[in-house]
Amino acid sequence: MKWEKILVRYGELSTKGKNRKQFISHLRNNIKFSFVDLPNIKVQAERDRMFLTSTEDSEIQELIQRLPKIFGIQSFSPVASCSQGLEDIQATALQIMGSLDSQDKTFRVTVKRTDKRFPMDTYELQKTIASHVLRHHPTLKVQMKKPEIDLRIEVLADAVYMMAQVIPGAGGMPLGSNGRSLLMLSGGIDSPVAGYMLLKRGVRLDAIHFHSPPFTSERSKEKVMDLANQLSHFGATVRLHVIPFTDIQQSIQSQIPENVTMTTTRRMMMKIADIVREEIGALGIVTGESLGQVASQTLESLTAINAVTTTPVFRPLISMDKLDIIDIAREIKTYETSILPYEDCCTIFTPSCPKTKPKLEKVEYYESFKDFDDLIKEAVENREVISFPLRKNSNFENLL
């Protein structure tokens, strides 16, 4: 089936008021960025919908495959066109129905006759096309309310446009419409899912990872790089900040009582993340913590960790069950990478009996015997920054 264009529906963006244009502009730029490798794509943004066109059928097919990952799109439909001749309309309707699995499906025809000069009225055209389709697809059943297939026909002055598929989009808000945050990316199952959920709300992401060689291997670093790259597939560049954490972690192990080393480790990570966040102009820190999942994620532990910063810390998974998180990880294709057996710096140094209810004043007392500031400054200055996806420079490089 040769499609003329793609009709994009905004969904949540349609509820916006005076700033709707700003959100639509973000979506248009994100689409241009995501499809920079398709040079013939044209974007026409209107108040309530957007049209994507190309002279190349292969590019239209590529759009259909990749648009479901673009946040800010509620749904989209491939659109075919033909002349106003009745035989042409009937033939195009059959081509569209033939491209679908219509066996034993419910069906209706919806007509919008914008060009009132068209010789047939709305009901007459609707009845004529429906009868023609049913003669060629006898297993179809007519259903006027919520059919499985709705063949929509719009008669304009220059052509007739038709569509029958409504393909779900990713929903959410366009990337870049809600600022930037810093994701603490561990390499486990949870943090990539947390990052995905913030991306869906229009938040651009940098990611930060704490690497402790030789205790953690290069394979563990490559695993996190793969996760960052996968998150970048949702329409924007993700910069990964790899922090050398060995010296800090060894100092913690030598100075802090074993049962609270995990709390102090998380506090030092949060301090470093806050410095990096400020340097890159991010407005928040994102973690994959889920309440009560491990010892460092009890309310008492989270309170002690949060005490080192006044920056908003977003925890989108805080009330989610592990199985629900795993379902999302599978959906966004990070699960198989996350379960690879390459340990991160937290799992390497996990104490045998960690405190589940650490007292903040005691943790601060233990930390007071060691000046971590110089080590933190050195770790931030020596970090490695990698941008994903790895691609050639383009004219849209600075849009996101």
mmCIF file of C-alpha atoms in Angstrom:
data_model
loop_
_atom_site.group_PDB
_atom_site.id
_atom_site.type_symbol
_atom_site.label_atom_id
_atom_site.label_comp_id
_atom_site.label_asym_id
_atom_site.label_seq_id
_atom_site.Cartn_x
_atom_site.Cartn_y
_atom_site.Cartn_z
ATOM 1 C CA MET A 1 0.000 0.000 0.000
ATOM 2 C CA LYS A 2 1.406 3.389 -0.974
ATOM 3 C CA TRP A 3 0.702 6.010 1.680
ATOM 4 C CA GLU A 4 0.616 9.730 0.928
ATOM 5 C CA LYS A 5 1.309 11.057 4.426
ATOM 6 C CA ILE A 6 1.086 10.342 8.156
ATOM 7 C CA LEU A 7 -1.509 12.119 10.311
ATOM 8 C CA VAL A 8 -0.271 12.630 13.880
ATOM 9 C CA ARG A 9 -2.655 13.258 16.801
ATOM 10 C CA TYR A 10 -1.349 15.161 19.807
ATOM 11 C CA GLY A 11 -3.421 13.696 22.638
ATOM 12 C CA GLU A 12 -2.451 15.406 25.901
ATOM 13 C CA LEU A 13 -0.992 18.397 24.052
ATOM 14 C CA SER A 14 -4.501 19.260 22.890
ATOM 15 C CA THR A 15 -5.423 20.155 26.488
ATOM 16 C CA LYS A 16 -2.802 22.896 26.649
ATOM 17 C CA GLY A 17 -3.893 26.512 26.505
ATOM 18 C CA LYS A 18 -1.928 29.534 25.386
ATOM 19 C CA ASN A 19 1.389 27.651 25.488
ATOM 20 C CA ARG A 20 0.198 24.896 23.145
ATOM 21 C CA LYS A 21 2.359 26.259 20.325
ATOM 22 C CA GLN A 22 5.472 25.802 22.476
ATOM 23 C CA PHE A 23 4.695 22.115 23.098
ATOM 24 C CA ILE A 24 3.892 21.510 19.421
ATOM 25 C CA SER A 25 7.157 23.210 18.463
ATOM 26 C CA HIS A 26 9.069 20.812 20.764
ATOM 27 C CA LEU A 27 7.323 17.841 19.146
ATOM 28 C CA ARG A 28 8.098 19.092 15.640
ATOM 29 C CA ASN A 29 11.779 19.579 16.494
ATOM 30 C CA ASN A 30 11.964 16.148 18.147
ATOM 31 C CA ILE A 31 10.552 14.502 15.023
ATOM 32 C CA LYS A 32 13.065 16.344 12.831
ATOM 33 C CA PHE A 33 15.886 15.240 15.151
ATOM 34 C CA SER A 34 14.732 11.624 15.279
ATOM 35 C CA PHE A 35 14.363 11.353 11.498
ATOM 36 C CA VAL A 36 17.351 13.408 10.398
ATOM 37 C CA ASP A 37 18.494 10.339 8.454
ATOM 38 C CA LEU A 38 15.371 10.602 6.266
ATOM 39 C CA PRO A 39 16.090 13.763 4.199
ATOM 40 C CA ASN A 40 12.765 13.958 2.328
ATOM 41 C CA ILE A 41 10.509 14.103 5.407
ATOM 42 C CA LYS A 42 8.422 17.287 5.635
ATOM 43 C CA VAL A 43 6.598 18.310 8.823
ATOM 44 C CA GLN A 44 3.449 20.427 8.763
ATOM 45 C CA ALA A 45 2.240 21.264 12.279
ATOM 46 C CA GLU A 46 -1.321 22.493 12.831
ATOM 47 C CA ARG A 47 -3.222 23.379 15.967
ATOM 48 C CA ASP A 48 -4.828 19.984 16.542
ATOM 49 C CA ARG A 49 -2.779 17.641 14.373
ATOM 50 C CA MET A 50 0.420 17.274 12.398
ATOM 51 C CA PHE A 51 1.156 15.864 8.945
ATOM 52 C CA LEU A 52 4.373 14.113 7.923
ATOM 53 C CA THR A 53 4.985 13.682 4.196
ATOM 54 C CA SER A 54 7.701 12.265 1.975
ATOM 55 C CA THR A 55 8.163 11.628 -1.723
ATOM 56 C CA GLU A 56 9.800 8.288 -0.847
ATOM 57 C CA ASP A 57 7.539 5.375 0.106
ATOM 58 C CA SER A 58 10.426 3.730 2.006
ATOM 59 C CA GLU A 59 10.634 6.793 4.273
ATOM 60 C CA ILE A 60 6.893 6.645 5.006
ATOM 61 C CA GLN A 61 7.303 2.983 5.985
ATOM 62 C CA GLU A 62 10.230 3.917 8.237
ATOM 63 C CA LEU A 63 8.083 6.595 9.894
ATOM 64 C CA ILE A 64 5.379 4.033 10.632
ATOM 65 C CA GLN A 65 7.949 1.764 12.311
ATOM 66 C CA ARG A 66 9.687 4.439 14.402
ATOM 67 C CA LEU A 67 6.980 6.974 15.324
ATOM 68 C CA PRO A 68 5.640 4.861 18.258
ATOM 69 C CA LYS A 69 8.787 5.804 20.235
ATOM 70 C CA ILE A 70 8.291 9.574 19.944
ATOM 71 C CA PHE A 71 6.850 11.071 23.127
ATOM 72 C CA GLY A 72 4.018 13.573 22.717
ATOM 73 C CA ILE A 73 2.161 11.526 20.078
ATOM 74 C CA GLN A 74 -1.116 9.951 21.178
ATOM 75 C CA SER A 75 -1.720 8.088 17.918
ATOM 76 C CA PHE A 76 -1.098 8.344 14.191
ATOM 77 C CA SER A 77 -2.581 7.092 10.944
ATOM 78 C CA PRO A 78 -1.106 6.403 7.498
ATOM 79 C CA VAL A 79 -3.129 8.342 4.921
ATOM 80 C CA ALA A 80 -3.718 7.478 1.246
ATOM 81 C CA SER A 81 -5.012 9.885 -1.402
ATOM 82 C CA CYS A 82 -6.878 9.656 -4.689
ATOM 83 C CA SER A 83 -8.908 11.800 -7.070
ATOM 84 C CA GLN A 84 -12.587 12.669 -6.540
ATOM 85 C CA GLY A 85 -13.649 10.083 -9.095
ATOM 86 C CA LEU A 86 -15.928 7.457 -7.545
ATOM 87 C CA GLU A 87 -14.086 4.522 -9.140
ATOM 88 C CA ASP A 88 -10.796 5.879 -7.815
ATOM 89 C CA ILE A 89 -12.277 6.257 -4.313
ATOM 90 C CA GLN A 90 -13.623 2.698 -4.400
ATOM 91 C CA ALA A 91 -10.326 1.270 -5.627
ATOM 92 C CA THR A 92 -8.341 3.083 -2.944
ATOM 93 C CA ALA A 93 -10.765 1.922 -0.237
ATOM 94 C CA LEU A 94 -10.232 -1.688 -1.347
ATOM 95 C CA GLN A 95 -6.444 -1.238 -1.367
ATOM 96 C CA ILE A 96 -6.521 0.050 2.215
ATOM 97 C CA MET A 97 -8.808 -2.736 3.413
ATOM 98 C CA GLY A 98 -6.648 -5.277 1.618
ATOM 99 C CA SER A 99 -3.595 -4.079 3.568
ATOM 100 C CA LEU A 100 -5.350 -4.853 6.877
ATOM 101 C CA ASP A 101 -6.342 -8.040 8.645
ATOM 102 C CA SER A 102 -10.098 -7.630 8.148
ATOM 103 C CA GLN A 103 -11.214 -11.230 8.585
ATOM 104 C CA ASP A 104 -14.359 -11.339 10.795
ATOM 105 C CA LYS A 105 -13.758 -7.745 11.995
ATOM 106 C CA THR A 106 -16.394 -5.084 12.691
ATOM 107 C CA PHE A 107 -16.370 -2.167 10.271
ATOM 108 C CA ARG A 108 -17.829 1.210 9.341
ATOM 109 C CA VAL A 109 -17.184 4.045 6.891
ATOM 110 C CA THR A 110 -16.953 7.627 8.194
ATOM 111 C CA VAL A 111 -17.164 10.444 5.644
ATOM 112 C CA LYS A 112 -16.260 14.116 6.050
ATOM 113 C CA ARG A 113 -17.253 16.107 2.958
ATOM 114 C CA THR A 114 -15.267 19.348 3.254
ATOM 115 C CA ASP A 115 -15.763 20.131 -0.449
ATOM 116 C CA LYS A 116 -19.526 20.715 -0.644
ATOM 117 C CA ARG A 117 -19.341 20.749 -4.463
ATOM 118 C CA PHE A 118 -18.770 17.004 -4.456
ATOM 119 C CA PRO A 119 -21.807 15.507 -6.262
ATOM 120 C CA MET A 120 -22.689 12.905 -3.586
ATOM 121 C CA ASP A 121 -23.830 13.871 -0.096
ATOM 122 C CA THR A 122 -22.127 12.435 3.011
ATOM 123 C CA TYR A 123 -24.620 9.618 3.642
ATOM 124 C CA GLU A 124 -24.742 8.580 -0.014
ATOM 125 C CA LEU A 125 -20.941 8.328 -0.308
ATOM 126 C CA GLN A 126 -20.722 6.476 2.989
ATOM 127 C CA LYS A 127 -23.327 3.911 1.885
ATOM 128 C CA THR A 128 -21.778 3.486 -1.588
ATOM 129 C CA ILE A 129 -18.231 2.849 -0.306
ATOM 130 C CA ALA A 130 -19.399 0.559 2.516
ATOM 131 C CA SER A 131 -21.406 -1.561 0.081
ATOM 132 C CA HIS A 132 -18.471 -1.797 -2.299
ATOM 133 C CA VAL A 133 -16.098 -2.883 0.481
ATOM 134 C CA LEU A 134 -18.551 -5.451 1.867
ATOM 135 C CA ARG A 135 -18.968 -7.060 -1.548
ATOM 136 C CA HIS A 136 -15.228 -7.743 -1.629
ATOM 137 C CA HIS A 137 -14.842 -8.561 2.079
ATOM 138 C CA PRO A 138 -17.952 -10.585 2.996
ATOM 139 C CA THR A 139 -16.692 -11.550 6.477
ATOM 140 C CA LEU A 140 -16.798 -7.937 7.636
ATOM 141 C CA LYS A 141 -19.636 -7.004 9.977
ATOM 142 C CA VAL A 142 -21.058 -3.475 10.035
ATOM 143 C CA GLN A 143 -20.974 -1.834 13.468
ATOM 144 C CA MET A 144 -21.513 1.892 13.848
ATOM 145 C CA LYS A 145 -20.344 2.255 17.465
ATOM 146 C CA LYS A 146 -16.681 1.511 18.237
ATOM 147 C CA PRO A 147 -15.895 -0.757 15.274
ATOM 148 C CA GLU A 148 -12.553 -2.515 14.983
ATOM 149 C CA ILE A 149 -11.938 -0.862 11.596
ATOM 150 C CA ASP A 150 -13.088 2.679 10.860
ATOM 151 C CA LEU A 151 -12.451 3.625 7.220
ATOM 152 C CA ARG A 152 -12.315 7.417 7.290
ATOM 153 C CA ILE A 153 -12.779 9.402 4.110
ATOM 154 C CA GLU A 154 -12.255 13.157 3.815
ATOM 155 C CA VAL A 155 -13.266 14.852 0.578
ATOM 156 C CA LEU A 156 -11.239 18.006 -0.084
ATOM 157 C CA ALA A 157 -11.186 20.303 -3.098
ATOM 158 C CA ASP A 158 -7.907 18.929 -4.451
ATOM 159 C CA ALA A 159 -8.164 15.238 -3.485
ATOM 160 C CA VAL A 160 -9.806 12.587 -1.337
ATOM 161 C CA TYR A 161 -7.876 11.313 1.682
ATOM 162 C CA MET A 162 -8.475 7.962 3.391
ATOM 163 C CA MET A 163 -7.209 6.135 6.463
ATOM 164 C CA ALA A 164 -8.238 3.067 8.442
ATOM 165 C CA GLN A 165 -5.457 2.430 10.974
ATOM 166 C CA VAL A 166 -5.056 4.194 14.309
ATOM 167 C CA ILE A 167 -1.602 3.233 15.596
ATOM 168 C CA PRO A 168 -0.931 4.011 19.287
ATOM 169 C CA GLY A 169 1.890 6.447 20.019
ATOM 170 C CA ALA A 170 4.081 6.699 23.091
ATOM 171 C CA GLY A 171 1.871 9.370 24.698
ATOM 172 C CA GLY A 172 3.349 11.693 27.307
ATOM 173 C CA MET A 173 4.934 15.069 26.608
ATOM 174 C CA PRO A 174 7.463 16.091 23.931
ATOM 175 C CA LEU A 175 11.074 15.803 25.054
ATOM 176 C CA GLY A 176 12.505 19.128 26.122
ATOM 177 C CA SER A 177 9.178 20.591 27.207
ATOM 178 C CA ASN A 178 9.888 20.014 30.926
ATOM 179 C CA GLY A 179 13.567 20.851 31.379
ATOM 180 C CA ARG A 180 16.525 18.576 32.119
ATOM 181 C CA SER A 181 17.339 16.195 34.974
ATOM 182 C CA LEU A 182 20.232 13.902 35.889
ATOM 183 C CA LEU A 183 19.518 10.161 36.037
ATOM 184 C CA MET A 184 21.541 8.000 38.438
ATOM 185 C CA LEU A 185 22.072 5.002 36.144
ATOM 186 C CA SER A 186 23.305 1.949 38.049
ATOM 187 C CA GLY A 187 23.060 -0.782 35.431
ATOM 188 C CA GLY A 188 20.231 -2.631 37.181
ATOM 189 C CA ILE A 189 16.623 -3.072 36.092
ATOM 190 C CA ASP A 190 15.087 -0.095 37.877
ATOM 191 C CA SER A 191 17.082 3.003 36.920
ATOM 192 C CA PRO A 192 16.599 2.727 33.115
ATOM 193 C CA VAL A 193 12.851 2.392 33.713
ATOM 194 C CA ALA A 194 12.905 5.492 35.920
ATOM 195 C CA GLY A 195 14.745 7.333 33.156
ATOM 196 C CA TYR A 196 12.186 6.221 30.570
ATOM 197 C CA MET A 197 9.320 7.479 32.729
ATOM 198 C CA LEU A 198 10.910 10.938 33.053
ATOM 199 C CA LEU A 199 11.615 11.028 29.310
ATOM 200 C CA LYS A 200 7.925 10.320 28.760
ATOM 201 C CA ARG A 201 7.033 13.434 30.747
ATOM 202 C CA GLY A 202 9.148 15.610 28.471
ATOM 203 C CA VAL A 203 12.318 15.717 30.603
ATOM 204 C CA ARG A 204 15.685 15.626 28.836
ATOM 205 C CA LEU A 205 18.197 13.390 30.562
ATOM 206 C CA ASP A 206 21.863 13.247 31.330
ATOM 207 C CA ALA A 207 22.924 10.092 33.162
ATOM 208 C CA ILE A 208 25.578 9.555 35.809
ATOM 209 C CA HIS A 209 27.263 6.230 36.614
ATOM 210 C CA PHE A 210 29.765 5.377 39.358
ATOM 211 C CA HIS A 211 32.567 3.088 38.209
ATOM 212 C CA SER A 212 35.035 1.465 40.646
ATOM 213 C CA PRO A 213 37.805 -0.350 38.788
ATOM 214 C CA PRO A 214 39.305 -2.877 39.399
ATOM 215 C CA PHE A 215 36.392 -3.958 41.611
ATOM 216 C CA THR A 216 33.996 -3.391 38.712
ATOM 217 C CA SER A 217 34.949 -4.512 35.210
ATOM 218 C CA GLU A 218 34.909 -2.756 31.858
ATOM 219 C CA ARG A 219 32.017 -5.048 30.962
ATOM 220 C CA SER A 220 29.913 -3.440 33.698
ATOM 221 C CA LYS A 221 30.697 -0.014 32.222
ATOM 222 C CA GLU A 222 29.825 -1.218 28.719
ATOM 223 C CA LYS A 223 26.541 -2.539 30.093
ATOM 224 C CA VAL A 224 25.610 0.925 31.380
ATOM 225 C CA MET A 225 26.674 2.478 28.087
ATOM 226 C CA ASP A 226 24.304 0.096 26.294
ATOM 227 C CA LEU A 227 21.474 1.162 28.619
ATOM 228 C CA ALA A 228 22.180 4.851 28.027
ATOM 229 C CA ASN A 229 22.202 4.191 24.295
ATOM 230 C CA GLN A 230 18.855 2.407 24.514
ATOM 231 C CA LEU A 231 17.317 5.382 26.345
ATOM 232 C CA SER A 232 18.587 7.676 23.592
ATOM 233 C CA HIS A 233 16.404 5.783 21.106
ATOM 234 C CA PHE A 234 13.377 7.612 22.485
ATOM 235 C CA GLY A 235 14.247 10.790 20.619
ATOM 236 C CA ALA A 236 17.056 12.760 22.258
ATOM 237 C CA THR A 237 20.746 12.722 23.032
ATOM 238 C CA VAL A 238 21.698 11.221 26.410
ATOM 239 C CA ARG A 239 25.066 12.207 27.869
ATOM 240 C CA LEU A 240 26.572 9.660 30.247
ATOM 241 C CA HIS A 241 28.906 10.952 32.992
ATOM 242 C CA VAL A 242 31.124 8.099 34.238
ATOM 243 C CA ILE A 243 32.525 8.922 37.688
ATOM 244 C CA PRO A 244 35.754 7.259 38.944
ATOM 245 C CA PHE A 245 34.557 6.136 42.373
ATOM 246 C CA THR A 246 37.235 3.709 43.600
ATOM 247 C CA ASP A 247 39.096 6.044 45.991
ATOM 248 C CA ILE A 248 35.893 7.289 47.605
ATOM 249 C CA GLN A 249 34.546 3.795 48.025
ATOM 250 C CA GLN A 250 37.754 2.517 49.587
ATOM 251 C CA SER A 251 37.783 5.458 51.995
ATOM 252 C CA ILE A 252 34.222 4.657 53.005
ATOM 253 C CA GLN A 253 35.110 1.020 53.642
ATOM 254 C CA SER A 254 38.068 1.950 55.823
ATOM 255 C CA GLN A 255 36.370 4.740 57.817
ATOM 256 C CA ILE A 256 32.674 4.005 58.179
ATOM 257 C CA PRO A 257 31.142 1.145 60.243
ATOM 258 C CA GLU A 258 30.166 -1.677 57.921
ATOM 259 C CA ASN A 259 26.433 -1.612 58.614
ATOM 260 C CA VAL A 260 26.094 2.021 57.399
ATOM 261 C CA THR A 261 28.623 1.981 54.530
ATOM 262 C CA MET A 262 25.794 1.655 52.020
ATOM 263 C CA THR A 263 24.078 4.755 53.398
ATOM 264 C CA THR A 264 27.299 6.782 53.209
ATOM 265 C CA THR A 265 28.022 5.442 49.717
ATOM 266 C CA ARG A 266 24.623 6.646 48.534
ATOM 267 C CA ARG A 267 25.154 10.011 50.228
ATOM 268 C CA MET A 268 28.496 10.509 48.467
ATOM 269 C CA MET A 269 26.916 9.551 45.153
ATOM 270 C CA MET A 270 24.141 12.056 45.743
ATOM 271 C CA LYS A 271 26.672 14.803 46.564
ATOM 272 C CA ILE A 272 28.574 14.110 43.350
ATOM 273 C CA ALA A 273 25.371 13.941 41.324
ATOM 274 C CA ASP A 274 24.300 17.306 42.711
ATOM 275 C CA ILE A 275 27.575 18.945 41.644
ATOM 276 C CA VAL A 276 27.315 17.478 38.131
ATOM 277 C CA ARG A 277 23.643 18.479 37.979
ATOM 278 C CA GLU A 278 24.523 22.082 38.741
ATOM 279 C CA GLU A 279 27.316 22.122 36.152
ATOM 280 C CA ILE A 280 25.056 20.910 33.340
ATOM 281 C CA GLY A 281 22.100 23.100 34.299
ATOM 282 C CA ALA A 282 19.755 20.237 35.231
ATOM 283 C CA LEU A 283 16.882 20.957 37.611
ATOM 284 C CA GLY A 284 16.481 17.591 39.331
ATOM 285 C CA ILE A 285 18.011 14.200 40.109
ATOM 286 C CA VAL A 286 16.256 10.969 39.070
ATOM 287 C CA THR A 287 16.693 7.604 40.808
ATOM 288 C CA GLY A 288 15.199 4.149 40.329
ATOM 289 C CA GLU A 289 14.429 3.629 44.015
ATOM 290 C CA SER A 290 11.292 1.728 45.032
ATOM 291 C CA LEU A 291 10.186 2.002 48.636
ATOM 292 C CA GLY A 292 11.320 -0.930 50.780
ATOM 293 C CA GLN A 293 12.875 -2.897 47.920
ATOM 294 C CA VAL A 294 16.339 -3.017 49.569
ATOM 295 C CA ALA A 295 17.898 -1.708 52.769
ATOM 296 C CA SER A 296 18.947 1.599 51.197
ATOM 297 C CA GLN A 297 15.371 2.271 50.072
ATOM 298 C CA THR A 298 13.518 2.407 53.374
ATOM 299 C CA LEU A 299 12.050 5.740 54.430
ATOM 300 C CA GLU A 300 14.797 6.148 57.034
ATOM 301 C CA SER A 301 17.540 5.415 54.495
ATOM 302 C CA LEU A 302 16.047 7.724 51.885
ATOM 303 C CA THR A 303 15.773 10.496 54.459
ATOM 304 C CA ALA A 304 19.451 10.135 55.376
ATOM 305 C CA ILE A 305 20.475 10.104 51.699
ATOM 306 C CA ASN A 306 18.309 13.103 50.807
ATOM 307 C CA ALA A 307 19.821 15.157 53.612
ATOM 308 C CA VAL A 308 22.921 16.000 51.518
ATOM 309 C CA THR A 309 20.971 17.995 48.917
ATOM 310 C CA THR A 310 18.113 20.466 48.548
ATOM 311 C CA THR A 311 17.701 19.557 44.875
ATOM 312 C CA PRO A 312 14.395 17.856 43.951
ATOM 313 C CA VAL A 313 14.921 14.079 43.746
ATOM 314 C CA PHE A 314 12.431 12.352 41.458
ATOM 315 C CA ARG A 315 11.620 8.702 42.216
ATOM 316 C CA PRO A 316 8.995 7.638 39.644
ATOM 317 C CA LEU A 317 9.129 3.971 40.770
ATOM 318 C CA ILE A 318 8.711 4.671 44.478
ATOM 319 C CA SER A 319 5.360 2.840 44.847
ATOM 320 C CA MET A 320 5.731 0.264 42.067
ATOM 321 C CA ASP A 321 5.996 -3.504 42.470
ATOM 322 C CA LYS A 322 9.114 -5.163 41.067
ATOM 323 C CA LEU A 323 7.134 -7.253 38.586
ATOM 324 C CA ASP A 324 5.506 -4.120 37.160
ATOM 325 C CA ILE A 325 8.939 -2.520 36.772
ATOM 326 C CA ILE A 326 10.205 -5.627 34.989
ATOM 327 C CA ASP A 327 7.243 -5.479 32.588
ATOM 328 C CA ILE A 328 8.185 -1.922 31.580
ATOM 329 C CA ALA A 329 11.867 -2.882 31.278
ATOM 330 C CA ARG A 330 10.909 -5.638 28.847
ATOM 331 C CA GLU A 331 8.702 -3.235 26.900
ATOM 332 C CA ILE A 332 11.454 -0.639 26.469
ATOM 333 C CA LYS A 333 14.046 -3.360 25.743
ATOM 334 C CA THR A 334 16.409 -2.678 28.636
ATOM 335 C CA TYR A 335 15.651 -5.814 30.668
ATOM 336 C CA GLU A 336 17.969 -8.246 28.862
ATOM 337 C CA THR A 337 20.885 -5.817 29.215
ATOM 338 C CA SER A 338 20.105 -5.011 32.861
ATOM 339 C CA ILE A 339 20.246 -8.665 33.936
ATOM 340 C CA LEU A 340 23.689 -9.295 32.461
ATOM 341 C CA PRO A 341 25.898 -10.585 35.340
ATOM 342 C CA TYR A 342 28.318 -7.640 35.588
ATOM 343 C CA GLU A 343 28.153 -6.142 39.068
ATOM 344 C CA ASP A 344 28.146 -2.423 39.811
ATOM 345 C CA CYS A 345 30.034 -0.735 42.633
ATOM 346 C CA CYS A 346 27.110 -0.966 45.067
ATOM 347 C CA THR A 347 26.649 -4.713 44.802
ATOM 348 C CA ILE A 348 30.408 -5.351 45.081
ATOM 349 C CA PHE A 349 30.594 -3.684 48.504
ATOM 350 C CA THR A 350 27.178 -4.632 49.915
ATOM 351 C CA PRO A 351 27.548 -5.221 53.682
ATOM 352 C CA SER A 352 26.278 -8.481 55.143
ATOM 353 C CA CYS A 353 23.887 -6.750 57.582
ATOM 354 C CA PRO A 354 23.102 -3.228 56.342
ATOM 355 C CA LYS A 355 21.167 -0.812 58.536
ATOM 356 C CA THR A 356 17.581 -0.515 57.347
ATOM 357 C CA LYS A 357 16.814 2.398 59.698
ATOM 358 C CA PRO A 358 19.998 4.472 59.881
ATOM 359 C CA LYS A 359 20.035 7.508 62.153
ATOM 360 C CA LEU A 360 21.082 10.620 60.256
ATOM 361 C CA GLU A 361 22.998 12.105 63.179
ATOM 362 C CA LYS A 362 25.053 8.920 63.596
ATOM 363 C CA VAL A 363 25.840 8.700 59.885
ATOM 364 C CA GLU A 364 26.978 12.339 59.883
ATOM 365 C CA TYR A 365 29.084 11.662 62.990
ATOM 366 C CA TYR A 366 30.914 8.750 61.334
ATOM 367 C CA GLU A 367 31.508 10.784 58.191
ATOM 368 C CA SER A 368 32.919 13.717 60.172
ATOM 369 C CA PHE A 369 36.189 11.825 60.763
ATOM 370 C CA LYS A 370 37.015 11.842 57.054
ATOM 371 C CA ASP A 371 37.132 14.820 54.701
ATOM 372 C CA PHE A 372 35.532 13.549 51.508
ATOM 373 C CA ASP A 373 35.393 16.952 49.769
ATOM 374 C CA ASP A 374 38.731 16.684 47.942
ATOM 375 C CA LEU A 375 37.956 13.160 46.770
ATOM 376 C CA ILE A 376 34.531 14.290 45.524
ATOM 377 C CA LYS A 377 36.044 17.253 43.652
ATOM 378 C CA GLU A 378 38.665 15.019 42.043
ATOM 379 C CA ALA A 379 36.055 12.455 40.964
ATOM 380 C CA VAL A 380 33.895 15.125 39.322
ATOM 381 C CA GLU A 381 36.845 16.692 37.504
ATOM 382 C CA ASN A 382 38.080 13.324 36.189
ATOM 383 C CA ARG A 383 34.743 12.049 34.924
ATOM 384 C CA GLU A 384 34.333 10.723 31.401
ATOM 385 C CA VAL A 385 31.426 12.079 29.338
ATOM 386 C CA ILE A 386 29.990 10.024 26.452
ATOM 387 C CA SER A 387 27.060 11.092 24.245
ATOM 388 C CA PHE A 388 24.452 8.688 22.873
ATOM 389 C CA PRO A 389 23.411 7.765 20.297
ATOM 390 C CA LEU A 390 26.784 7.733 18.581
ATOM 391 C CA ARG A 391 26.029 9.420 15.282
ATOM 392 C CA LYS A 392 27.521 11.791 12.770
ATOM 393 C CA ASN A 393 27.073 15.533 13.215
ATOM 394 C CA SER A 394 23.856 16.901 11.775
ATOM 395 C CA ASN A 395 22.052 20.199 11.348
ATOM 396 C CA PHE A 396 19.737 19.226 14.192
ATOM 397 C CA GLU A 397 22.497 18.386 16.677
ATOM 398 C CA ASN A 398 21.700 21.311 18.991
ATOM 399 C CA LEU A 399 17.909 21.036 18.968
ATOM 400 C CA LEU A 400 17.754 18.755 22.024
#
